[in-house]
Amino acid sequence: MKLIIAANWKMHKTAAETVSFCNSLKLREKEFSGVEVLLCPPYTALSAAAAALKGSAIKLGAQNMSWETEGAYTGEIAAPMLKEFGVTHVILGHSERRHIFGEADNVIRKKLEQALRFGLIPILCVGETGEQRSGGDTAAVLESQLRAALEGLDRESIAELIIAYEPVWAIGTGQAASPTDAADAASLVRSAAEKLLGGAMEGALRVQYGGSVNAGNIDGFVTLPPVNGALVGGASLAVDTFADLIKAAGEAAEC
Ligand code: PEP
């Protein structure tokens, strides 16, 4: 299964900075064998990124979106607005959306349905907090987040789905999960998702690991088959660091 490495820039980079990053990343694209690459800049840089990425295989994603299509929703961005810029993927339920902005499971479910309705590939983020982990609740938390997001969805409506296992305690802390813990969680995520969706998903479902991934540790994750790529925050902000990470992922997966 082809790896997918996605950059989540969060609230970083102006449009001008994005163009400069994209131009430099394109110069290194020939080094990225066997890896699909996705950039998720802020909304305000999507147009500039789309123009800068023309002629490249690097894809464009958004970090969030509304569950509505249009209307009186001040400050929100709708799926058709994203599609206009060539956005193909959307991150939903990131832990910062859940924990800082109070997005509940039912909101994430509505956004997921909207993404599928508009042909956007969701990157659904799930993960336990440090407290839930120490309480031995990781599996229960993952199953509950997945159930809320996926139960009862029509399998036929899902051409492609990405689920990012992102333990909250590992995000931005420099303390990544161990590759075996990430692989165990990724297996659990795949089997729970397939059960909820009524059958094997094969390549239509890829499970990423996210949480303090960098060029030095990516190989440990992607050489374990349950992990099909990574969602990367901090290490995606500098072009050489990110390009080194993608290259390392491709080389590790080839071995
Ligand atoms: C993220 O925010 O999705 C993430 C994984 O961040 P970091 O790589 O910085 O831990």
Coordinates of C-alpha atoms and ligand atoms in Angstrom, one line a residue:
M1 CA 0.0 0.0 0.0
K2 CA 1.5 3.4 -1.0
L3 CA 2.5 5.5 2.0
I4 CA 1.0 8.9 2.5
I5 CA 2.9 11.6 4.3
A6 CA 0.9 14.7 5.1
A7 CA 2.0 18.0 6.4
N8 CA -0.2 19.8 8.9
W9 CA 1.1 23.3 9.0
K10 CA -1.6 24.5 11.6
M11 CA -1.5 28.3 11.9
H12 CA 1.9 28.7 10.2
K13 CA 3.0 30.3 6.9
T14 CA 1.8 33.2 4.9
A15 CA 0.9 32.8 1.2
A16 CA 4.3 34.1 0.2
E17 CA 6.1 31.7 2.6
T18 CA 4.0 28.9 1.2
V19 CA 5.0 29.6 -2.4
S20 CA 8.7 29.6 -1.4
F21 CA 8.2 26.3 0.4
C22 CA 6.4 24.7 -2.5
N23 CA 9.0 25.8 -5.0
S24 CA 11.8 24.3 -2.9
L25 CA 9.9 21.1 -2.2
K26 CA 9.2 20.6 -5.9
L27 CA 13.0 20.7 -6.5
R28 CA 13.3 17.6 -4.3
E29 CA 10.3 15.7 -5.5
K30 CA 12.3 13.3 -7.6
E31 CA 13.7 11.9 -4.3
F32 CA 10.2 10.9 -3.1
S33 CA 9.8 7.4 -4.5
G34 CA 6.8 5.3 -3.4
V35 CA 5.3 8.1 -1.2
E36 CA 2.2 10.2 -1.8
V37 CA 2.8 13.7 -0.4
L38 CA 0.1 16.1 0.9
L39 CA 0.4 19.7 2.1
C40 CA -2.2 21.1 4.4
P41 CA -1.5 24.9 4.7
P42 CA -3.8 27.4 6.3
Y43 CA -6.9 28.4 4.2
T44 CA -5.3 31.7 3.3
A45 CA -2.4 30.0 1.5
L46 CA -4.4 27.4 -0.4
S47 CA -4.7 29.4 -3.6
A48 CA -1.0 30.3 -3.6
A49 CA -0.1 26.6 -2.9
A50 CA -2.4 25.3 -5.7
A51 CA -0.7 27.6 -8.2
A52 CA 2.8 26.8 -6.9
L53 CA 2.2 23.0 -7.0
K54 CA 1.0 23.0 -10.6
G55 CA 2.8 20.3 -12.5
S56 CA 3.7 18.4 -9.4
A57 CA 2.3 15.3 -7.9
I58 CA 2.1 16.9 -4.4
K59 CA -1.5 17.1 -3.3
L60 CA -3.3 19.8 -1.3
G61 CA -5.4 19.4 1.8
A62 CA -7.3 21.6 4.2
Q63 CA -7.0 21.5 8.0
N64 CA -10.7 21.7 8.7
M65 CA -14.0 22.7 7.1
S66 CA -17.7 23.3 7.8
W67 CA -20.4 20.6 7.8
E68 CA -22.6 23.1 5.9
T69 CA -22.4 24.0 2.2
E70 CA -23.2 27.7 2.5
G71 CA -25.2 30.1 4.7
A72 CA -24.9 32.3 7.7
Y73 CA -21.9 30.7 9.4
T74 CA -19.4 33.5 10.0
G75 CA -15.8 32.5 9.7
E76 CA -16.5 29.1 8.3
I77 CA -15.2 27.6 5.1
A78 CA -17.3 25.1 3.0
A79 CA -16.3 22.1 0.9
P80 CA -17.0 23.7 -2.5
M81 CA -14.8 26.6 -1.6
L82 CA -11.9 24.1 -0.9
K83 CA -12.6 22.2 -4.0
E84 CA -12.3 25.4 -6.1
F85 CA -8.6 25.4 -5.2
G86 CA -8.0 21.8 -6.1
V87 CA -8.1 20.6 -2.5
T88 CA -8.4 16.8 -2.4
H89 CA -8.1 16.0 1.3
V90 CA -9.4 17.5 4.6
I91 CA -8.1 16.9 8.1
L92 CA -11.1 16.3 10.5
G93 CA -11.2 15.9 14.2
H94 CA -7.6 17.0 14.9
S95 CA -6.9 16.9 18.6
E96 CA -6.5 20.7 18.6
R97 CA -9.9 21.1 17.1
R98 CA -11.3 18.6 19.7
H99 CA -9.5 19.9 22.8
I100 CA -8.9 23.7 22.1
F101 CA -12.0 24.4 20.1
G102 CA -14.4 21.9 21.7
E103 CA -15.3 20.0 18.6
A104 CA -17.4 17.1 19.7
D105 CA -17.8 13.7 18.1
N106 CA -21.1 14.6 16.5
V107 CA -19.6 17.7 14.8
I108 CA -16.8 15.6 13.4
R109 CA -19.3 13.1 12.1
K110 CA -21.2 15.8 10.3
K111 CA -18.0 17.1 8.8
L112 CA -17.0 13.6 7.7
E113 CA -20.3 13.1 5.9
Q114 CA -20.0 16.4 4.2
A115 CA -16.4 15.6 3.0
L116 CA -17.6 12.3 1.5
R117 CA -20.6 14.0 -0.1
F118 CA -18.3 16.4 -1.9
G119 CA -15.6 13.8 -2.8
L120 CA -13.0 15.1 -0.4
I121 CA -10.8 12.4 1.2
P122 CA -11.1 12.7 5.0
I123 CA -8.1 12.4 7.3
L124 CA -10.0 11.5 10.4
C125 CA -7.8 12.0 13.5
V126 CA -8.3 9.9 16.6
G127 CA -6.2 9.5 19.7
E128 CA -6.1 9.3 23.4
T129 CA -4.9 11.8 26.0
G130 CA -2.0 11.0 28.3
E131 CA -4.5 10.6 31.2
Q132 CA -6.6 8.1 29.2
R133 CA -3.5 6.2 28.2
S134 CA -2.3 5.9 31.8
G135 CA -5.8 4.8 32.8
G136 CA -5.5 1.9 30.3
D137 CA -8.3 3.4 28.2
T138 CA -6.6 3.8 24.8
A139 CA -8.5 1.1 23.0
A140 CA -11.9 2.2 24.4
V141 CA -11.2 5.9 23.4
L142 CA -10.2 4.9 19.9
E143 CA -13.2 2.6 19.5
S144 CA -15.6 5.3 20.7
Q145 CA -14.2 8.0 18.5
L146 CA -14.3 5.7 15.5
R147 CA -17.8 4.5 16.3
A148 CA -19.1 8.1 16.5
A149 CA -17.5 9.0 13.2
L150 CA -18.1 5.9 11.1
E151 CA -21.0 3.7 12.4
G152 CA -23.8 3.4 9.9
L153 CA -22.0 5.2 7.1
D154 CA -22.6 3.7 3.7
R155 CA -19.4 1.8 2.7
E156 CA -20.2 2.6 -0.9
S157 CA -19.9 6.3 -0.2
I158 CA -16.3 5.9 0.8
A159 CA -13.9 5.7 -2.1
E160 CA -11.0 6.5 0.2
L161 CA -10.5 7.2 3.8
I162 CA -7.4 8.0 5.9
I163 CA -7.4 7.6 9.6
A164 CA -4.6 9.3 11.6
Y165 CA -3.8 7.7 14.9
E166 CA -2.5 10.6 16.9
P167 CA -2.0 10.1 20.6
V168 CA -2.6 13.6 22.1
W169 CA 0.4 13.3 24.5
A170 CA 2.7 12.8 21.5
I171 CA 1.7 15.8 19.5
G172 CA 4.2 18.6 19.5
T173 CA 5.9 17.2 22.6
G174 CA 9.0 15.5 21.0
Q175 CA 7.9 12.3 22.7
A176 CA 6.7 10.0 19.9
A177 CA 4.9 6.8 20.6
S178 CA 7.1 3.7 20.1
P179 CA 6.7 2.1 16.7
T180 CA 5.2 -1.0 18.2
D181 CA 2.6 0.9 20.2
A182 CA 1.8 2.9 17.0
A183 CA 1.5 -0.3 15.0
D184 CA -0.7 -1.9 17.6
A185 CA -3.0 1.1 17.7
A186 CA -3.0 1.3 13.9
S187 CA -4.1 -2.4 13.7
L188 CA -6.9 -1.7 16.2
V189 CA -8.0 1.3 14.3
R190 CA -8.1 -0.6 11.0
S191 CA -10.0 -3.6 12.4
A192 CA -12.5 -1.3 14.3
A193 CA -13.1 0.8 11.2
E194 CA -13.6 -2.2 9.0
K195 CA -16.0 -3.7 11.5
L196 CA -18.0 -0.5 11.7
L197 CA -18.1 -0.1 7.9
G198 CA -19.0 -3.7 7.3
G199 CA -16.0 -5.3 5.6
A200 CA -12.4 -5.2 4.5
M201 CA -11.3 -1.8 3.2
E202 CA -7.9 -2.9 1.7
G203 CA -6.2 0.1 0.0
A204 CA -9.4 2.2 0.4
L205 CA -8.3 2.7 4.1
R206 CA -4.9 3.9 5.1
V207 CA -3.9 4.4 8.7
Q208 CA -1.3 7.1 9.5
Y209 CA 0.6 7.6 12.7
G210 CA 1.1 11.2 13.9
G211 CA 2.9 12.7 16.9
S212 CA 6.5 14.0 16.9
V213 CA 7.4 12.2 13.7
N214 CA 10.7 13.4 12.2
A215 CA 13.3 12.3 9.6
G216 CA 15.1 10.4 12.2
N217 CA 12.3 8.2 13.5
I218 CA 9.9 7.8 10.5
D219 CA 11.5 4.6 9.4
G220 CA 10.5 2.8 12.6
F221 CA 6.9 3.6 11.9
V222 CA 6.6 2.9 8.2
T223 CA 8.4 -0.4 8.2
L224 CA 5.6 -1.9 10.3
P225 CA 2.8 -2.9 8.0
P226 CA -0.2 -1.5 10.0
V227 CA 1.2 2.0 9.6
N228 CA 0.6 3.5 6.1
G229 CA 2.2 6.9 6.5
A230 CA 2.3 9.8 8.8
L231 CA 0.7 13.1 9.7
V232 CA 3.4 15.5 10.5
G233 CA 3.2 18.9 12.3
G234 CA 6.5 20.5 13.5
A235 CA 8.8 18.6 11.2
S236 CA 6.8 19.7 8.1
L237 CA 7.5 23.4 8.6
A238 CA 11.1 23.5 7.2
V239 CA 11.4 22.3 3.7
D240 CA 14.6 20.3 4.0
T241 CA 13.5 18.7 7.2
F242 CA 10.2 17.7 5.6
A243 CA 11.8 16.5 2.3
D244 CA 14.4 14.4 4.3
L245 CA 11.5 12.8 6.2
I246 CA 9.6 11.9 3.0
K247 CA 12.7 10.5 1.4
A248 CA 13.5 8.5 4.6
A249 CA 10.0 7.1 4.6
G250 CA 10.2 6.0 0.9
E251 CA 13.6 4.4 1.5
A252 CA 12.5 2.6 4.6
A253 CA 9.3 1.3 2.9
E254 CA 11.4 -0.1 0.0
C255 CA 13.6 -2.2 2.3
Ligands
PEP1 C1 -0.1 17.1 14.4 O1 -0.3 18.2 14.8 O2 -0.9 16.5 13.7 C2 1.2 16.5 14.7 C3 1.4 15.3 14.5 O3 2.2 17.4 15.2 P1 3.7 17.1 15.5 O4 4.3 16.3 14.4 O5 4.4 18.4 15.7 O6 3.7 16.3 16.8

